[in-house]
Short mmCIF file of C-alpha atoms and ligand atoms in Angstrom, two decimals:
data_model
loop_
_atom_site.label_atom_id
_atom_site.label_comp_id
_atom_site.label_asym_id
_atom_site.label_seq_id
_atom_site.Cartn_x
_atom_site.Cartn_y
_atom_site.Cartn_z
CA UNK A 1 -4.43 28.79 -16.74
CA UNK A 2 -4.45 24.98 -15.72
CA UNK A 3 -2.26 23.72 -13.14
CA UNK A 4 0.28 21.90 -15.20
CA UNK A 5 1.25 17.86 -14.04
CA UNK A 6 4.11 18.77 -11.97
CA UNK A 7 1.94 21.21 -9.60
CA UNK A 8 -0.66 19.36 -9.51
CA UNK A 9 1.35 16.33 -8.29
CA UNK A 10 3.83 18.39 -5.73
CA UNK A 11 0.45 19.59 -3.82
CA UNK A 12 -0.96 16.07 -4.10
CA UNK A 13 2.43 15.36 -2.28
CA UNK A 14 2.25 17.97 -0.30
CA UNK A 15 -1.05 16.35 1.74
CA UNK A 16 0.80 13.25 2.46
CA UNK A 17 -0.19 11.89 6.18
CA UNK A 18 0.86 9.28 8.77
CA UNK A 19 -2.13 6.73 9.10
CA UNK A 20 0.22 5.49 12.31
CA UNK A 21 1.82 2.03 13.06
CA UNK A 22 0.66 -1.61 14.31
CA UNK A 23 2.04 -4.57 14.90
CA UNK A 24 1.29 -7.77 12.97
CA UNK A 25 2.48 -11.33 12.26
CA UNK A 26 5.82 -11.47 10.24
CA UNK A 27 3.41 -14.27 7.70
CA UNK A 28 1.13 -11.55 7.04
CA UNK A 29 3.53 -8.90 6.64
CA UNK A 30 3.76 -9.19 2.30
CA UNK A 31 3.26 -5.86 0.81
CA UNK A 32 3.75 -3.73 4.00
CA UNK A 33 6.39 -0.98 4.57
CA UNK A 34 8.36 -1.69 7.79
CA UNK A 35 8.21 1.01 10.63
CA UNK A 36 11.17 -0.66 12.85
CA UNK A 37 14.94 -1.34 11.62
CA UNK A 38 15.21 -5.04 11.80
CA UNK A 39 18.94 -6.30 13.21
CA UNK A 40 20.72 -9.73 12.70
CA UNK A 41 20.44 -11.25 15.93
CA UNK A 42 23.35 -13.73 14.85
CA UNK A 43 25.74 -13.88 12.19
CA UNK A 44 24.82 -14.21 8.77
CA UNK A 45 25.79 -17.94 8.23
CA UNK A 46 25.46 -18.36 11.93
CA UNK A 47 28.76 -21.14 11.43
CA UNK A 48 30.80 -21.97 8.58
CA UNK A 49 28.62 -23.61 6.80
CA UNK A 50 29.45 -27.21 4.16
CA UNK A 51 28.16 -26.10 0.81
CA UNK A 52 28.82 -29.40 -0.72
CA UNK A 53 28.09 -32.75 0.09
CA UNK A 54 31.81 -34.42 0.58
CA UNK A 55 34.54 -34.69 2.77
CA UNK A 56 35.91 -32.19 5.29
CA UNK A 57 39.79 -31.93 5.40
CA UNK A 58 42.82 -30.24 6.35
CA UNK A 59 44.29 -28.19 3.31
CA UNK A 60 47.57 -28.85 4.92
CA UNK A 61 47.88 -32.34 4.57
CA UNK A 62 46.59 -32.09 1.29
CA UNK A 63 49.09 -29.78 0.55
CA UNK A 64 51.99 -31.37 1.35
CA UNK A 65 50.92 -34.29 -1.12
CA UNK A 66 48.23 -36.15 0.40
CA UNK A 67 45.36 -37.39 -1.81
CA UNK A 68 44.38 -40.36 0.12
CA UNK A 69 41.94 -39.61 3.23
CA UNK A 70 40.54 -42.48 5.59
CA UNK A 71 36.69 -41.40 6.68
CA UNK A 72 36.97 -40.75 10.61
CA UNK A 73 33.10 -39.75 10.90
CA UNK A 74 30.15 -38.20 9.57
CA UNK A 75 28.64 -34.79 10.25
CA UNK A 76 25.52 -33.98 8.85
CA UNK A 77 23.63 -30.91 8.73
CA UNK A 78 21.23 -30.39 12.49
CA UNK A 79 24.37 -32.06 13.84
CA UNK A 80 26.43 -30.10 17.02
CA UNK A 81 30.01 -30.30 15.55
CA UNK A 82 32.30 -32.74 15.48
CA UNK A 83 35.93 -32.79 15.34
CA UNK A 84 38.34 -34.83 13.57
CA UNK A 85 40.84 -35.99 15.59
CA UNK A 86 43.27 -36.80 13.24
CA UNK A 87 44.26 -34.30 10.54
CA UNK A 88 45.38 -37.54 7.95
CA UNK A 89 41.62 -38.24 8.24
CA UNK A 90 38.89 -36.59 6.72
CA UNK A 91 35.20 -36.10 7.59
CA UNK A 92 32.55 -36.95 5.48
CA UNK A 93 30.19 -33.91 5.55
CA UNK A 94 26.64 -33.13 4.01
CA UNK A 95 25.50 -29.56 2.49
CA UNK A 96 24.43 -27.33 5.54
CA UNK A 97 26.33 -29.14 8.30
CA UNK A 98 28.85 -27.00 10.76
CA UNK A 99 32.36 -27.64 9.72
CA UNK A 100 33.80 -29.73 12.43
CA UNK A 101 36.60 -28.48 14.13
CA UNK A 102 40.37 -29.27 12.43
CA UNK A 103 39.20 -29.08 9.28
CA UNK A 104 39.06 -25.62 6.73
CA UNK A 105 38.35 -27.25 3.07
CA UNK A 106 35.37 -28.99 2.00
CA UNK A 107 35.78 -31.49 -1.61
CA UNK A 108 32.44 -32.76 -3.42
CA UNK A 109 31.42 -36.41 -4.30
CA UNK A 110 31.86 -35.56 -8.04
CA UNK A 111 35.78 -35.32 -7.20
CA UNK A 112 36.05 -38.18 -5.46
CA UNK A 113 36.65 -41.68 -5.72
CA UNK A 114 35.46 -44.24 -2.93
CA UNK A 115 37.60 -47.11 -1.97
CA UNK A 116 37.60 -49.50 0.78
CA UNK A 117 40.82 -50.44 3.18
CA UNK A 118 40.50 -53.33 5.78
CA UNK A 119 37.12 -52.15 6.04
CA UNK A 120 37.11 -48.42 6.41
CA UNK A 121 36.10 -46.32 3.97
CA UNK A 122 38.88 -44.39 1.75
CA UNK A 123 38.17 -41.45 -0.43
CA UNK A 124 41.10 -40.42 -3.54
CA UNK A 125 40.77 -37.12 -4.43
CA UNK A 126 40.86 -36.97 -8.28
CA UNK A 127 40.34 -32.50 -9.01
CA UNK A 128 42.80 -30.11 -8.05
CA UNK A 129 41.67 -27.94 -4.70
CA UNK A 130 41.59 -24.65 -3.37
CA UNK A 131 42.26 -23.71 0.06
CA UNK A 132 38.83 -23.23 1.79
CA UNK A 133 36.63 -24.09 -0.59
CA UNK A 134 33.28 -25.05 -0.80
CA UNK A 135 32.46 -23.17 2.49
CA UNK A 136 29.92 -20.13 3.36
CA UNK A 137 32.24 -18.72 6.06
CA UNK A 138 30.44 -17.37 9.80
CA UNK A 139 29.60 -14.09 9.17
CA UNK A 140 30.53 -13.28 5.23
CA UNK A 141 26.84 -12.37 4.52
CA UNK A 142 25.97 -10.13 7.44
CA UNK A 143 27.46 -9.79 11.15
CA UNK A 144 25.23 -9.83 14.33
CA UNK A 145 23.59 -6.76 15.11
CA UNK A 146 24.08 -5.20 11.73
CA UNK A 147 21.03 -3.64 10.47
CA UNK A 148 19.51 -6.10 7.90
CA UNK A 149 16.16 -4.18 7.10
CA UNK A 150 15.97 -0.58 7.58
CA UNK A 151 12.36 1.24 8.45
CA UNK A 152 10.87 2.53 5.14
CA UNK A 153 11.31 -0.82 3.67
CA UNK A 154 8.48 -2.50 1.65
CA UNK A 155 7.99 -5.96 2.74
CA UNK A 156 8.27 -8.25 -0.26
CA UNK A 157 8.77 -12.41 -0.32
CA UNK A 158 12.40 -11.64 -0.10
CA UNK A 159 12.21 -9.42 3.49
CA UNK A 160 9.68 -12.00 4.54
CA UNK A 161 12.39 -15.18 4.27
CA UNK A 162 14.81 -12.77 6.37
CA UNK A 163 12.30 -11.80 9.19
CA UNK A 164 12.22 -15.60 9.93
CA UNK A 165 15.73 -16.25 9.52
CA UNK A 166 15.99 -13.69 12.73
CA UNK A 167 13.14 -14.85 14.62
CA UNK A 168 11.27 -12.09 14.37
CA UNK A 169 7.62 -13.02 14.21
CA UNK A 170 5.38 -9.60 15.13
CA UNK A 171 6.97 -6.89 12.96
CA UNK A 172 5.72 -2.65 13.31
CA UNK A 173 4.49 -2.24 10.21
CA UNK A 174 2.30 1.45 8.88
CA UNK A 175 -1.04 0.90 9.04
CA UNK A 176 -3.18 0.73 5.95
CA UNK A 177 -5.48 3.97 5.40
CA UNK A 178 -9.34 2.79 5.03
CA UNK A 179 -10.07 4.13 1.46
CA UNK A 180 -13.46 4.09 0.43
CA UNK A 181 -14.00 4.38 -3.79
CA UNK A 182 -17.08 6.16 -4.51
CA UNK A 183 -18.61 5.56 -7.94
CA UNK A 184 -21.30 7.87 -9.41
CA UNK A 185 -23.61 7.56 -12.51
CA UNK A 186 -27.10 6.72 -13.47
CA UNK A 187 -25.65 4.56 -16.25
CA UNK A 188 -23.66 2.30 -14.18
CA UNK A 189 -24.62 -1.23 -12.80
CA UNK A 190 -23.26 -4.13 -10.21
CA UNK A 191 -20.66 -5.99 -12.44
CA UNK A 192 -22.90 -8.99 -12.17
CA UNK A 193 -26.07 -7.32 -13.77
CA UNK A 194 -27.08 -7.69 -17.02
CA UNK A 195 -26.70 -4.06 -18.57
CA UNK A 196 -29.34 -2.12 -20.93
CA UNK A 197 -28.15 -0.76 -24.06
CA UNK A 198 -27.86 2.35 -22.76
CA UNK A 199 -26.16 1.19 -19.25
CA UNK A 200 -22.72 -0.09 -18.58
CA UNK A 201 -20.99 -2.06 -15.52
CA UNK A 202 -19.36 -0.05 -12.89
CA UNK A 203 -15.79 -1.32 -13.43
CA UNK A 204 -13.53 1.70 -12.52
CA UNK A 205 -14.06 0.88 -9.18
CA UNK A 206 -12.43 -2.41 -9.50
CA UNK A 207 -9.29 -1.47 -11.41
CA UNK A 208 -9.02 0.98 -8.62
CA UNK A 209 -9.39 -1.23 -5.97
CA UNK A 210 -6.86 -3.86 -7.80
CA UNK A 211 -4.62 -1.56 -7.91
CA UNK A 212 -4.78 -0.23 -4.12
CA UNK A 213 -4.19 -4.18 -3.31
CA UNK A 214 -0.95 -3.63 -4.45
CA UNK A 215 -0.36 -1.81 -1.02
CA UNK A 216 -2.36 -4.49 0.83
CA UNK A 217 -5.11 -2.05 0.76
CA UNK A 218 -8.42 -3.13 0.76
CA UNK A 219 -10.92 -0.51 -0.55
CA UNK A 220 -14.69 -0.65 -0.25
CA UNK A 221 -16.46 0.09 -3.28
CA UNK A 222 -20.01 1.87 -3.24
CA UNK A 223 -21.74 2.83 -5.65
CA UNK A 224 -24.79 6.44 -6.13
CA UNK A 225 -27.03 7.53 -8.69
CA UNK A 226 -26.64 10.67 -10.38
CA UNK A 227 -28.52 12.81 -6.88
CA UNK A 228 -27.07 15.23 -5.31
CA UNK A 229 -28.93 14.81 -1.58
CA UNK A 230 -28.45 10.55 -2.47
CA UNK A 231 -24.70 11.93 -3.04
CA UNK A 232 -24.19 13.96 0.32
CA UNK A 233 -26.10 11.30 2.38
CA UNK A 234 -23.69 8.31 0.94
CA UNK A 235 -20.66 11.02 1.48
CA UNK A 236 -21.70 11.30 5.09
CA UNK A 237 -21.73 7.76 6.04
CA UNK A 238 -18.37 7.45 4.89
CA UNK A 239 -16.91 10.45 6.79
CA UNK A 240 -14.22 8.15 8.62
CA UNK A 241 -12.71 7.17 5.49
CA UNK A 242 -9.03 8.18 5.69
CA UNK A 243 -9.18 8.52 1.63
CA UNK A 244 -12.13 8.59 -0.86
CA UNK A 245 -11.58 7.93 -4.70
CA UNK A 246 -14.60 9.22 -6.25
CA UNK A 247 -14.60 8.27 -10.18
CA UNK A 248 -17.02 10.55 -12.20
CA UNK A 249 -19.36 13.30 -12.50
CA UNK A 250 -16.87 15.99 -12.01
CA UNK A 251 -16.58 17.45 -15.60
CA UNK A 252 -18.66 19.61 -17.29
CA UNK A 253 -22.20 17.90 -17.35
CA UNK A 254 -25.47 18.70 -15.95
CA UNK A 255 -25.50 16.01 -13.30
CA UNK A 256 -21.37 16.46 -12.54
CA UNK A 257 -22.51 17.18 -9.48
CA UNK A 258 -19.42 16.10 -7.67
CA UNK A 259 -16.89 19.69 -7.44
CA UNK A 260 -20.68 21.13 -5.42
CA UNK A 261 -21.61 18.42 -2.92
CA UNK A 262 -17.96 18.25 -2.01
CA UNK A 263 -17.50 22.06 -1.15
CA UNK A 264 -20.92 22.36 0.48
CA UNK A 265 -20.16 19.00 2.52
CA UNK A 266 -16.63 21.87 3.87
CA UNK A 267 -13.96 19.63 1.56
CA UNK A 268 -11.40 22.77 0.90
CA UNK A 269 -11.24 21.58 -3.06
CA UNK A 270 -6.72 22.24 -3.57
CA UNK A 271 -7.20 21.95 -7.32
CA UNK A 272 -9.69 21.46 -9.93
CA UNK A 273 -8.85 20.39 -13.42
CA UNK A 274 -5.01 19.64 -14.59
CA UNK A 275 -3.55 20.90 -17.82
CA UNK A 276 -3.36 16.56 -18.81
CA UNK A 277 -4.80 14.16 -21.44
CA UNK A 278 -6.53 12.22 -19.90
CA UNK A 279 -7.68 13.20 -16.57
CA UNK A 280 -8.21 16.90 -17.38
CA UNK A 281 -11.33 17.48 -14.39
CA UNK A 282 -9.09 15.62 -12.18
CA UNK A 283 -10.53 17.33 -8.74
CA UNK A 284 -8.45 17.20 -5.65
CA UNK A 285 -8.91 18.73 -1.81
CA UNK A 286 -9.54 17.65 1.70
CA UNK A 287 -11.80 17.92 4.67
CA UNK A 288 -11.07 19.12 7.84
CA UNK A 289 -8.04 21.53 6.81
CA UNK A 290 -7.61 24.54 5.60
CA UNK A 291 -4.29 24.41 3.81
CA UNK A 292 -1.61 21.47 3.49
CA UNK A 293 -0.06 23.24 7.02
CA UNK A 294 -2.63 21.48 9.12
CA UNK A 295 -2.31 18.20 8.11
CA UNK A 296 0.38 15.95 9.94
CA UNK A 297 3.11 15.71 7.99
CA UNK A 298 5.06 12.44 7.85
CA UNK A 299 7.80 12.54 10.48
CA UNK A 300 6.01 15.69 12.18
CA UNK A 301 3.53 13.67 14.36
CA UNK A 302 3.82 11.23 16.98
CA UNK A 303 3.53 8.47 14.64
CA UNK A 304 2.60 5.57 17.65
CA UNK A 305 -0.98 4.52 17.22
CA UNK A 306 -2.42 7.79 16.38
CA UNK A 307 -5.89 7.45 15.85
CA UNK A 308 -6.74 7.18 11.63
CA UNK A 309 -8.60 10.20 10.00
CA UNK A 310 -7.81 12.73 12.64
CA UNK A 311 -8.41 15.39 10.04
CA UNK A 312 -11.25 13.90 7.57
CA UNK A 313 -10.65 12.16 4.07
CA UNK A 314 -8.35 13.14 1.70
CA UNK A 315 -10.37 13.09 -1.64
CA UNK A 316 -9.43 11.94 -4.93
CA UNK A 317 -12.28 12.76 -6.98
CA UNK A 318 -11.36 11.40 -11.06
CA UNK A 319 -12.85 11.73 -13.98
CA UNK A 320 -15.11 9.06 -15.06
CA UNK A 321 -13.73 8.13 -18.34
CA UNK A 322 -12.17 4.61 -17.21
CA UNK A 323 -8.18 5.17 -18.63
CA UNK A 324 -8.62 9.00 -17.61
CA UNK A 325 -9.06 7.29 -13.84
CA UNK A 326 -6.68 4.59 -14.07
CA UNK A 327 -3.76 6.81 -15.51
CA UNK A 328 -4.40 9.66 -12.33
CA UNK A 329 -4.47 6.40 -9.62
CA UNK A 330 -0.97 5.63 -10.39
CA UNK A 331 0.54 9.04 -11.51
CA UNK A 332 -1.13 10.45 -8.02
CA UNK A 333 -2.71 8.38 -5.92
CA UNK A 334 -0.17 5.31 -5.42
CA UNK A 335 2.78 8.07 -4.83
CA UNK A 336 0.68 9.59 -2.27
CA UNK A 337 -0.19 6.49 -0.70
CA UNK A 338 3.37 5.24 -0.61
CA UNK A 339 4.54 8.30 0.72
CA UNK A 340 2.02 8.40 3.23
CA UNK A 341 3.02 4.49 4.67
CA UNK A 342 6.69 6.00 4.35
CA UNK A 343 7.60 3.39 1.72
CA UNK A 344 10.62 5.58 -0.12
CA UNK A 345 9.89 4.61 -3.99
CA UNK A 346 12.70 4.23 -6.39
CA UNK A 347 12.72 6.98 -8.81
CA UNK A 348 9.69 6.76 -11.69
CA UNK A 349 11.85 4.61 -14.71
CA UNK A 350 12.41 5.91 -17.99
CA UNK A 351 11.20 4.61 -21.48
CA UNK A 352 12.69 5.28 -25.22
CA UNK A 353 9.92 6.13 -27.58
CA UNK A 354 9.92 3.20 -30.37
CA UNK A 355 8.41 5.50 -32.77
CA UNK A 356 7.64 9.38 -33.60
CA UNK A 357 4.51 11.00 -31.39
CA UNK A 358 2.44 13.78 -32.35
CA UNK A 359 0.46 15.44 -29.91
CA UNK A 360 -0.17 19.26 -30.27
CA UNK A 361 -2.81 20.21 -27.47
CA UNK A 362 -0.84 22.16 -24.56
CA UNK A 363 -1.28 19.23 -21.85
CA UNK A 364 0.81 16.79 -20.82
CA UNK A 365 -0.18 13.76 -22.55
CA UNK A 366 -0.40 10.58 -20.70
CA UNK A 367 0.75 7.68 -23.64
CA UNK A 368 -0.57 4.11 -23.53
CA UNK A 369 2.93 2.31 -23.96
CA UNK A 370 3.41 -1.41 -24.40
CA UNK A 371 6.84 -1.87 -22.80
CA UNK A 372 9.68 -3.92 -24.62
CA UNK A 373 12.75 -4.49 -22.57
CA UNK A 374 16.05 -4.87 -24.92
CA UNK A 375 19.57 -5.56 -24.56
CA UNK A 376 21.55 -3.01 -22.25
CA UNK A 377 19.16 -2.20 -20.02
CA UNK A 378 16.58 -0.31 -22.12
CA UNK A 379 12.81 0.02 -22.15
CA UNK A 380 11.05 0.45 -25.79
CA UNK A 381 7.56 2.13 -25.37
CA UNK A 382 5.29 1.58 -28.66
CA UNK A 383 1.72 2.54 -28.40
CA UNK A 384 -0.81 -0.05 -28.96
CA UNK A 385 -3.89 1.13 -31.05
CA UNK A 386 -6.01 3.42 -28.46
CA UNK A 387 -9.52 5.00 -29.26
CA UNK A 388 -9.22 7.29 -26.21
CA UNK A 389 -9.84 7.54 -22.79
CA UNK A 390 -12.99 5.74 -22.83
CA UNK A 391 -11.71 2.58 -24.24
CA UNK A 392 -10.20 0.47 -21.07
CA UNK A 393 -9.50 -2.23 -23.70
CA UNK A 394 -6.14 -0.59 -24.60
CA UNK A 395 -4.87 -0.86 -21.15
CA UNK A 396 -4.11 -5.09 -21.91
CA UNK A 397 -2.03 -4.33 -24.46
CA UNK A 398 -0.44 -1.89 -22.52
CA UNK A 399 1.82 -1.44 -19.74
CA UNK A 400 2.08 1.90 -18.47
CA UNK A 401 1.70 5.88 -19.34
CA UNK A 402 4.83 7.55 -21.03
CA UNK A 403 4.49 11.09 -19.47
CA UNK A 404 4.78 13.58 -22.38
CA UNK A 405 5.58 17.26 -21.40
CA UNK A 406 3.65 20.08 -22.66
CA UNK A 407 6.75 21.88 -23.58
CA UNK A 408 6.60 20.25 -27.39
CA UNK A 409 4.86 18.29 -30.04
CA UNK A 410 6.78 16.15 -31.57
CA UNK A 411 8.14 13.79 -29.88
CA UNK A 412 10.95 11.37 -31.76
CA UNK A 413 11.65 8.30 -31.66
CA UNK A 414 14.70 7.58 -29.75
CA UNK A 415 13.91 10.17 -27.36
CA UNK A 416 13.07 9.12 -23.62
CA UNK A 417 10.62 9.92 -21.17
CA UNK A 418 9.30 8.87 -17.56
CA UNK A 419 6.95 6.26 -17.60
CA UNK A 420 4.37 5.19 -14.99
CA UNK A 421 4.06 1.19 -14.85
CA UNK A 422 0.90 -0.67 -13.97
CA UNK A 423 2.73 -3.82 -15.00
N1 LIG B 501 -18.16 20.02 -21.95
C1 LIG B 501 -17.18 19.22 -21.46
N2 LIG B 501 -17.40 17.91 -21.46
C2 LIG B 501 -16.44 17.08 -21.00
C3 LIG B 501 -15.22 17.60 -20.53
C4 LIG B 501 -15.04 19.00 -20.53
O1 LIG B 501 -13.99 19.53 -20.12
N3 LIG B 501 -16.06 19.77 -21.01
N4 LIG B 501 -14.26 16.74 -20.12
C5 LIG B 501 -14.29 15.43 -20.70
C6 LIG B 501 -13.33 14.59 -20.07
S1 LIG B 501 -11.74 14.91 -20.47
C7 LIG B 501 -13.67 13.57 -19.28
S2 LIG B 501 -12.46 12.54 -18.69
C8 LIG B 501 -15.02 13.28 -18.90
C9 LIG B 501 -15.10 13.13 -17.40
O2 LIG B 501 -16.37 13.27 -17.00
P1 LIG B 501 -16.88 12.96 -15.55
O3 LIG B 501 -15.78 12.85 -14.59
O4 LIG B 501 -17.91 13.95 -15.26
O5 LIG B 501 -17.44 11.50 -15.70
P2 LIG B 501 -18.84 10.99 -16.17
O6 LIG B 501 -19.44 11.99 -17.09
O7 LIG B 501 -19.60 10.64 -14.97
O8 LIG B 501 -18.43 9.70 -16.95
C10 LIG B 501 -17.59 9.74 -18.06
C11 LIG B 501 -17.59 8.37 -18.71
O9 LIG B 501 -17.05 7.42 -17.81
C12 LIG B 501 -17.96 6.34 -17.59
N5 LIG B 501 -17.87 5.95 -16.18
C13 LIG B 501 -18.02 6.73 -15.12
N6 LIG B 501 -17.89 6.04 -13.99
C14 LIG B 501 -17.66 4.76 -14.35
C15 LIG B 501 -17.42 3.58 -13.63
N7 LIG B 501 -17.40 3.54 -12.29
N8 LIG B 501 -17.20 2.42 -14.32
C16 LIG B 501 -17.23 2.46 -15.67
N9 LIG B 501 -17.42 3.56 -16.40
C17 LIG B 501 -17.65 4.70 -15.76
C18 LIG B 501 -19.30 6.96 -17.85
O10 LIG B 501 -20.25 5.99 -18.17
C19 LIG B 501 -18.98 7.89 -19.02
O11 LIG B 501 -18.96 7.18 -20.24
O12 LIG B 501 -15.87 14.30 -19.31
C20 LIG B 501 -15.66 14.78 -20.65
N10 LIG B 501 -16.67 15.73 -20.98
O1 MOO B 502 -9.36 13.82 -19.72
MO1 MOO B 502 -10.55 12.95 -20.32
O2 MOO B 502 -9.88 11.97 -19.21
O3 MOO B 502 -9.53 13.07 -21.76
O4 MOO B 502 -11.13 11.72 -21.22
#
């Protein structure tokens, strides 16, 4: 018997390590998971804060009647604050500027009208007005020392704005595993060769490596013939990999030589083969350990700089068959690899099935699904036409894998299912 999806993915999960921390640049920082809480080292405006550009007045004076305010000054914003000195006055103030002192309401151009009295400037008000309006108030969005960012959080443009709002320019990120994807086949050639009739261009490594970058990993890709000694040597160089993603030879075939190297090289394989369509010879294991106990667990080692790859690569090995590769990366790879930089993913989204699905082989099948979104929140996954997992053409008009149990057929439309997005 197979090990089903759900197996095979807890003891994926259950490998997951701590490549350790650095320090870099807050500008370089996109994509990263944060190791450190990060604090607001002032309030959140850091003043109350003009959010129109106006006049500045007492609410007061207006409320007892007064619509007609001389101009005493102007304070714009980069200027220290000003006060107005007499609360009949008003201040003219610009978007961003500190609200000077004696003032608490803040009234735009548009309701305005400008006049002119002996020579100073006289604005009517013409709109009704609220007290304290038009002002971001000191402190409303976050208070100093409040934790803005906790550690776990993936660094996106968003994050990045913050961390220079608070002056925080070298931020303790996880450091980024060295993967290394391994490509084997006589059949394959560099993606800028002209192929045979009977060759094709190595281009899982690629999609694999695109899709790593997502992380802010950056893979190397190498490539070796069909050999089992060309194998082993090319496996040996690259024992200080923390990860290898192998893609091929590790089915059936005569020259699958991939599930043999690895064992003789001392990778303990953890499983071989998953009860899934595609990505049945799926092989998974990992050098230097003899069960998932030895490997440092996240939160179980002293996480400060350890050195990478204390334990030898984790290994990925995937089936060839380009969708059969792609669909494994991000049902088991990427989840590892988030875990593993101790990025906390938000649960795996659900899709409705726009139309019945037959499938009657007892593996969990793995659905091209072109993703609609609709009105009320849902997603609508319809297939687009798919000759397998050999054609990587179906993956543009697609945008993820609706993960179909084993448990049934028939699957009906209306009915709703987890689905794993590339897109
Ligand atoms: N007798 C059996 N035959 C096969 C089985 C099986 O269980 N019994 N499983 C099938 C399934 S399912 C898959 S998936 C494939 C996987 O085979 P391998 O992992 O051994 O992969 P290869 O044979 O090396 O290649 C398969 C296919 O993929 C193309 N390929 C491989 N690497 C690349 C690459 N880097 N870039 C582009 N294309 C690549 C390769 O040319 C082949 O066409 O086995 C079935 N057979
Ligand atoms: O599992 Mo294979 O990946 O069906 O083609």
């Amino acid at each position: 018997m197979l090990l089903d999806v759900i197996a095979a993915s807890a003891a994926v999960m259950g490998t997951v390590r701590d490549f350790g921390m650095e320090q870099i640049p807050f500008t370089a920082a996109t994509g990263r998971v944060l190791r450190e809480p990060v604090l607001a080292d002032r309030d959140f405006p850091p003043y109350n804060r003009v959010t129109m550009d106006g006049i500045a007045l007492d609410y007061e004076t207006y409320a007892k009647g007064q619509t007609v305010f001389g101009v005493e000054d102007l304070q714009a914003a980069g200027m220290p604050r000003m006060q107005l000195s007499n609360t009949a006055n008003c201040m003219e103030v610009m978007t961003g500027a500190i609200l000077p002192e004696m003032t608490d309401t803040v009234i735009p151009y548009e309701h305005l009208s400008a006049t002119e009295h002996e020579g100073f400037k006289r604005f009517t008000i013409t709109a009704a007005v609220e007290p304290g309006q038009n002002i971001h108030a000191r402190g409303a969005d976050a208070q100093a020392g409040q934790i803005l960012m906790p550690a776990g959080t993936l660094l996106s443009p968003a994050e990045i704005g913050v961390l220079a709002s608070v002056g925080k320019t070298m931020v303790q990120v996880s450091r980024l595993p060295k993967v290394a994807i391994i490509a084997t086949g006589d059949e394959l050639i560099p993606v800028d060769g002209t192929p045979g009739d009977h060759q094709v261009r190595t281009s899982n490594s690629y999609g694999l490596a695109a899709a790593l970058l997502e992380l802010g990993i950056v893979a190397t890709c190498h490539h070796v013939n069909d050999n089992e000694a060309a194998i082993a040597a090319l496996f040996s160089s690259l024992m200080d990999a923390d990860v290898w993603i192998c893609t091929g030879a590790v089915s059936a075939g005569k020259y699958d030589y991939l599930p043999l190297v690895l064992e003789q090289m001392g990778m303990t394989t953890i499983f071989h083969k998953v009860q899934q369509k595609p990505g049945k010879p799926f092989l998974f294991g990992q050098f230097g350990a003899t069960g998932t106990d030895d490997i440092p667990l996240v939160g179980t080692s002293d996480t400060n700089n350890i050195p990478l790859n204390e334990t030898g690569p984790v290994v990925f090995a995937l089936p060839g068959n380009p969708v059969s590769g792609f669909m494994c990366c991000y049902r088991y790879i990427l989840p590892w690899l988030r875990a593993s930089l101790q990025y906390e993913a938000p649960p795996v989204p659900h899709a409705v099935l726009g139309t019945d699905v037959t499938f009657k082989a007892p593996l969990t099948y793995f659905l091209p699904v072109r993703l609609h979104p609709v009105s009320g929140g849902q997603l609508i996954a319809l297939p687009p036409p798919y000759h397998g997992s050999g054609d990587l053409t179906a993956l543009l008009q697609a945008d993820g894998f609706l993960e179909l149990a084993p448990d049934k057929d028939f699957f009906e439309k209306g009915s709703s299912y987890p689905v794993w997005k590339f897109r």
